[in-house]
Each structure stands twice: as structure tokens, then as C-alpha cells.
Coordinates of C-alpha atoms and ligand atoms in Angstrom, one line a residue:
M1 CA 47.9 115.6 23.6
N2 CA 47.1 119.1 24.7
K3 CA 43.6 119.8 25.2
T4 CA 42.4 123.4 23.6
V5 CA 40.0 125.8 25.2
L6 CA 38.4 128.7 23.6
I7 CA 38.0 131.5 26.3
T8 CA 35.8 134.9 25.3
G9 CA 36.8 137.9 26.5
S10 CA 40.4 136.4 27.7
T11 CA 42.7 139.4 27.4
S12 CA 41.3 140.7 30.7
G13 CA 40.0 140.2 34.1
I14 CA 38.5 136.8 35.1
G15 CA 38.7 135.6 31.3
L16 CA 42.8 136.4 31.7
G17 CA 42.9 134.7 35.0
I18 CA 40.9 131.6 33.7
A19 CA 43.5 131.4 30.6
H20 CA 46.3 131.8 32.9
Q21 CA 45.2 128.7 34.8
F22 CA 44.4 126.6 31.9
A23 CA 47.8 127.4 30.5
K24 CA 49.7 126.2 33.7
E25 CA 47.8 122.9 33.2
G26 CA 49.2 122.7 30.0
Y27 CA 45.8 123.7 27.6
N28 CA 46.5 125.4 24.5
I29 CA 44.5 128.4 24.5
M30 CA 42.2 130.7 21.9
F31 CA 42.6 133.8 23.3
H32 CA 40.2 136.6 22.1
G33 CA 39.0 140.5 23.2
L34 CA 38.8 143.8 22.0
E35 CA 41.9 145.2 24.0
A36 CA 44.3 146.7 21.9
N37 CA 47.4 144.6 23.3
G38 CA 45.3 141.0 23.2
L39 CA 48.0 139.5 21.1
D40 CA 50.7 140.2 23.0
I41 CA 48.6 139.0 26.1
A42 CA 48.4 135.8 24.3
K43 CA 51.9 135.9 23.2
K44 CA 53.2 136.2 27.0
V45 CA 51.0 133.6 28.5
G46 CA 51.9 131.0 25.7
D47 CA 56.0 132.1 26.1
K48 CA 55.5 131.8 30.1
Y49 CA 53.6 128.2 29.9
K50 CA 54.8 127.0 26.4
V51 CA 51.8 126.2 25.0
K52 CA 50.2 126.8 21.9
V53 CA 48.2 130.4 21.4
A54 CA 46.1 132.5 18.9
F55 CA 44.3 135.5 19.2
S56 CA 41.1 137.0 17.8
N57 CA 39.8 140.4 18.2
A58 CA 36.4 139.5 17.0
N59 CA 33.1 141.8 18.3
L60 CA 30.6 139.4 19.2
L61 CA 27.8 141.5 19.2
E62 CA 27.0 139.7 15.9
S63 CA 26.1 136.2 15.7
T64 CA 28.2 135.8 12.5
A65 CA 31.3 136.9 14.6
V66 CA 30.7 134.1 17.2
E67 CA 30.6 131.8 14.6
N68 CA 33.5 132.8 13.3
L69 CA 35.6 132.7 16.1
V70 CA 34.3 129.1 16.8
Q71 CA 35.6 128.2 13.1
E72 CA 38.8 130.2 13.4
T73 CA 39.7 128.4 17.0
I74 CA 38.9 124.8 15.3
R75 CA 41.3 125.7 12.1
S76 CA 44.0 127.2 14.2
F77 CA 44.2 124.1 16.8
G78 CA 42.6 121.3 14.8
T79 CA 40.0 120.9 17.7
L80 CA 38.6 122.0 20.6
H81 CA 37.7 120.9 23.9
V82 CA 36.7 123.5 26.2
L83 CA 34.7 126.7 25.7
V84 CA 34.6 129.6 28.3
N85 CA 31.9 131.8 27.7
N86 CA 32.9 134.7 29.5
A87 CA 32.9 138.0 27.6
G88 CA 30.6 140.7 29.0
I89 CA 30.0 144.1 29.7
Q90 CA 27.4 145.8 31.9
F91 CA 25.8 149.5 31.9
V92 CA 23.8 150.4 35.1
S93 CA 20.7 152.7 35.1
P94 CA 17.1 153.1 36.2
I95 CA 14.6 151.2 33.6
E96 CA 12.7 154.7 32.5
E97 CA 16.2 156.0 31.0
F98 CA 17.9 152.8 30.2
P99 CA 19.0 153.5 26.9
N100 CA 18.0 150.5 24.3
S101 CA 21.2 150.1 22.6
K102 CA 22.6 149.4 26.0
Y103 CA 20.2 146.9 26.8
E104 CA 20.2 145.0 23.5
A105 CA 24.4 145.0 23.3
I106 CA 23.9 143.3 26.6
I107 CA 21.8 141.1 25.6
A108 CA 23.6 140.1 22.8
L109 CA 26.8 139.6 24.2
N110 CA 26.1 138.7 27.8
M111 CA 23.5 136.3 26.5
N112 CA 23.0 135.7 22.8
A113 CA 27.0 134.9 22.2
V114 CA 26.9 132.0 24.6
F115 CA 23.9 130.5 22.4
Y116 CA 26.0 131.1 19.3
A117 CA 28.8 130.0 20.5
S118 CA 27.9 127.1 22.1
K119 CA 25.6 126.2 19.1
A120 CA 28.8 126.5 16.9
V121 CA 31.2 124.4 18.7
W122 CA 28.5 121.4 18.8
K123 CA 29.1 119.3 16.1
Q124 CA 32.9 119.2 16.9
M125 CA 32.4 118.2 20.3
K126 CA 29.6 115.7 19.6
E127 CA 32.2 114.4 17.1
Q128 CA 34.7 113.8 19.7
Q129 CA 32.6 112.4 22.2
F130 CA 34.0 115.5 24.5
G131 CA 33.0 119.0 25.3
R132 CA 33.1 120.9 28.5
I133 CA 30.8 124.3 28.4
I134 CA 31.8 126.7 30.9
N135 CA 29.4 130.1 31.2
V136 CA 30.7 132.9 33.2
S137 CA 27.2 133.9 34.4
S138 CA 27.4 136.0 37.8
V139 CA 25.1 136.0 41.4
H140 CA 23.2 138.5 39.1
G141 CA 22.0 135.2 37.4
L142 CA 20.2 134.4 40.7
R143 CA 19.6 137.6 42.4
A144 CA 18.5 141.0 40.9
S145 CA 20.1 144.5 42.0
E146 CA 18.3 147.7 41.0
F147 CA 19.3 149.5 37.6
K148 CA 21.0 146.5 36.4
S149 CA 17.9 145.1 34.4
A150 CA 19.8 144.3 31.4
Y151 CA 22.6 142.7 33.1
V152 CA 20.6 140.5 35.4
A153 CA 17.9 139.3 32.4
A154 CA 20.6 138.1 30.8
K155 CA 22.7 136.3 33.3
H156 CA 19.4 134.5 34.6
G157 CA 19.1 133.6 30.6
V158 CA 22.6 132.0 30.7
I159 CA 21.8 129.9 33.6
G160 CA 18.8 128.7 31.8
L161 CA 20.6 128.1 28.5
T162 CA 23.2 126.1 30.9
K163 CA 20.6 123.6 32.0
V164 CA 19.0 122.9 28.4
L165 CA 22.8 122.3 26.8
A166 CA 23.7 119.9 29.8
L167 CA 20.6 117.9 29.0
E168 CA 21.3 117.9 25.2
G169 CA 24.7 117.0 25.6
A170 CA 24.4 114.7 28.2
P171 CA 24.6 111.8 25.4
F172 CA 28.0 112.9 23.8
N173 CA 29.8 113.8 27.3
I174 CA 29.1 117.5 26.5
T175 CA 28.8 119.3 30.2
C176 CA 27.5 122.6 30.5
N177 CA 27.6 124.6 33.7
A178 CA 27.7 128.0 34.9
I179 CA 30.0 129.8 37.6
C180 CA 28.4 132.6 39.2
P181 CA 30.8 135.1 40.8
G182 CA 30.0 138.0 43.4
Y183 CA 32.2 140.9 43.1
V184 CA 35.7 140.4 41.4
K185 CA 38.5 143.2 41.2
T186 CA 38.7 143.7 37.2
P187 CA 38.4 146.6 35.1
L188 CA 34.5 146.0 34.6
V189 CA 34.3 146.7 38.2
E190 CA 37.0 149.5 38.4
G191 CA 35.1 151.7 36.2
Q192 CA 31.9 150.9 38.6
I193 CA 34.0 151.8 41.6
K194 CA 34.6 155.4 39.7
D195 CA 31.1 155.8 38.3
Q196 CA 29.6 154.8 41.6
A197 CA 32.1 157.3 44.0
L198 CA 31.0 160.2 41.7
A199 CA 27.1 159.4 41.9
H200 CA 26.9 158.5 45.5
H201 CA 29.6 161.3 46.3
M202 CA 31.9 158.6 48.5
T203 CA 35.6 157.8 48.1
E204 CA 36.5 154.8 46.3
D205 CA 36.9 152.9 49.9
E206 CA 33.3 153.8 50.7
V207 CA 31.7 152.7 47.6
V208 CA 33.9 149.1 48.0
E209 CA 32.5 148.9 51.6
K210 CA 29.2 150.1 51.4
V211 CA 27.9 149.6 48.0
M212 CA 30.1 146.7 46.2
L213 CA 30.7 144.5 49.2
K214 CA 27.6 144.9 51.2
K215 CA 25.5 142.0 50.2
Q216 CA 29.0 139.6 50.7
A217 CA 29.4 138.1 53.6
V218 CA 32.9 138.1 53.5
K219 CA 33.9 141.1 53.0
Q220 CA 36.5 140.7 50.1
F221 CA 36.4 140.6 46.2
V222 CA 36.5 137.1 45.0
P223 CA 39.8 136.2 44.0
L224 CA 40.5 135.8 40.1
E225 CA 42.5 132.2 41.1
A226 CA 39.1 130.6 42.9
I227 CA 37.1 131.4 39.4
A228 CA 39.8 129.9 37.4
D229 CA 40.2 126.6 39.6
M230 CA 36.3 126.2 39.4
A231 CA 36.8 126.0 36.0
L232 CA 39.5 123.9 35.6
L233 CA 37.9 121.2 37.6
L234 CA 34.7 121.6 35.1
A235 CA 36.8 121.0 32.0
K236 CA 38.5 117.8 33.7
D237 CA 37.5 114.1 32.3
S238 CA 36.5 113.0 35.1
S239 CA 33.7 116.2 35.6
T240 CA 31.5 114.2 33.2
T241 CA 28.9 114.2 35.6
I242 CA 28.6 117.6 36.9
T243 CA 26.2 119.3 34.7
G244 CA 23.6 121.4 34.0
T245 CA 24.3 123.4 37.4
S246 CA 25.8 126.7 39.1
F247 CA 28.6 127.3 41.0
V248 CA 28.3 130.0 43.3
L249 CA 31.5 131.9 44.4
D250 CA 29.5 135.0 46.1
G251 CA 31.2 135.3 49.4
G252 CA 28.1 134.3 50.8
W253 CA 25.8 136.8 48.8
S254 CA 22.8 134.3 47.6
A255 CA 22.8 132.5 51.3
Q256 CA 20.7 135.4 52.3
Ligands
NAD301 P1 36.5 143.1 31.6 O1 36.0 144.1 31.3 O2 37.9 142.7 32.5 O3 36.4 141.7 30.5 C1 35.6 142.0 29.6 C2 36.4 141.0 28.5 O4 35.1 141.0 27.7 C3 37.2 142.1 27.9 O5 38.1 140.9 27.1 C4 36.9 142.4 26.6 O6 37.4 142.8 25.7 C5 35.6 141.9 26.2 N1 34.5 142.5 25.1 C6 33.6 143.3 25.9 N2 33.0 143.7 24.6 C7 33.0 143.0 23.8 C8 32.8 142.8 22.7 N3 31.3 143.2 22.0 N4 32.7 141.8 22.0 C9 33.6 140.9 22.2 N5 34.6 140.9 23.6 C10 34.1 141.9 24.3 O7 35.4 142.1 32.8 P2 35.2 140.8 33.8 O8 34.9 141.7 35.4 O9 36.5 140.3 33.6 O10 34.0 140.3 33.3 C11 34.2 138.8 32.2 C12 32.9 138.1 32.9 O11 32.4 138.0 34.2 C13 31.4 139.0 32.4 O12 30.9 138.3 31.8 C14 30.9 139.5 33.7 O13 29.6 139.9 33.4 C15 31.2 138.2 34.8 N6 31.1 138.7 36.2 C16 32.0 139.7 36.3 C17 32.0 140.1 37.7 C18 32.9 141.3 38.3 O14 32.9 141.6 39.6 N7 33.7 141.4 37.6 C19 30.9 139.5 38.4 C20 30.1 138.0 38.1 C21 30.5 138.1 36.8

């Protein structure tokens, strides 16, 4: 039987990279994201790898939307084996000017939705004595950068939550781990490159070299495939003792 994975935010960037790798391995995929062409993206991947797909564009800022997304996945596929909590947003501002609404949205999506989705999959995973929860945190779950108060708080929170779920899931073969990437070239980062080039009066190449990759020892963006391969490993049956930990793919950033 093909296993089923729900990947939040899988119609763009890291989530889409993870979806490709899981589809290649024969997983059925619940796609999710706000991109207008989300359904087409899902169908293309389904056709390419001959796996079953469905798509939802639920806005995950509300707890009920997160719960409904999980229930819709279980209804569509009859089961759910792997949950990848990946959807996330960013906003950069000094704390004095940080809009409360942006802070609240980042905490809601990047952290609270991880709690609500994990809570909602629990019954199914417990009953089937198999579950893999993979949280896409960030190197900012372990390290801080100025002007990213909401993001850093949310990503640190996700790592704490990951540890608790690992402990609670252990008796039921439910594992929970976090992946902590450094910079990955996705739409989320491409937006930041443009904004920072304007703010610092630099070219986009200078922003990449002098601002973004400054803290990474390996002066490259983290490839999508590396993150997807890590997620695939964590989802395996044989990964039952890998739990409660964070896998850091940050080009050496946090080694300093
Ligand atoms: P992205 O912008 O390419 O994709 C984000 C996804 O989240 C999209 O599918 C989008 O539709 C979805 N999303 C946004 N707002 C939503 C909402 N309100 N409700 C539901 N879905 C929503 O970003 P990405 O770079 O692929 O980021 C994916 C994850 O990886 C995020 O959690 C991000 O914090 C994390 N991350 C990214 C990087 C990086 O450098 N790109 C580094 C570390 C961690």
C-alpha cells in the first residue's frame, strides 16, 4: 500500500521540493498552499510519478482550517502516515515598528498551525501505530538574527513542540523531528533579496554574498533536494528511533 503524506505549503519552494521526492518514492500526496495554480501543480506531480494527489488551499491562520485540512486528507486517502508542517511566512522589521498583526500571523502559521495539525493527526496515527511528523523549522529555530523577532520566536517554539510530541508519540511509533535549513532559494527568500537590495542600496548579488550567506560557511544556498532527502529519511519505517531532534542543514552557520 502506498503511504499518504500531507505537506502544508507544498505548492511552492521547500514544500514542493519535498512533494516531488515523496511522489518519486510512491507516496500519495495531499498538496496544500495558497498559490492560485495549486491544483495544476498537484496534478502535474501526480501524473509525473503516477501517484494519487489531492489539493487544498486552506488558509492556516485559523485553528479550524488546520483541523479541517487534516480531516479532508484522511477522508480523501482513507489514511495519513506522514505530516510535514512546512507552510511558513516571514516579515522583517525592528521590534519598535513590528506590526502586531504581522507578529500574530507569523506565530499563527509558523508555530500554532504545527500544534493544531499535529493534534489533529494524532488519533489516526495512534490507531495505526505509525506516524511521522516532520516540522520545517529553520536555523532561526536555533540562532537569532536581528529584525526577525516573530520568526525566530516561532521557529524556536517549533523545536520545543517537536521534543514534546516525540516523547508523547514514542509509545505509538509516532516520531517527530525538525529540519532546520539555512538559506534556501525559494520565493520566500527571493522576496527578501529584492527588499534588502533596496534597503541596503546593493545589487541582488551583493545581498546574497554579503548579507544572506554571510553566516553560512558553505557559500551556497541549501539545495531543495537535501531537505527533501532528509524528510524522506525521517519518514521511513526504519527511522522509528530517530525522534525529538533537529536536523540542521545550514552550511555550517550554527557551527560558529
Ligand atoms: P515559500 O514562500 O516558497 O512557500 C510557503 C508556502 O506556505 C506556500 O505554499 C504558501 O502558499 C504557504 N502559505 C503562506 N501563507 C499561508 C497561509 N496563511 N495559510 C496556508 N499556507 C500558507 O517559502 P519556503 O521558503 O519554501 O518556506 C517553507 C518553510 O521553510 C517555511 O516554514 C520557512 O520558514 C522554512 N524555511 C525556509 C528557508 C528559506 O531560506 N527559504 C530557510 C529555513 C526555513
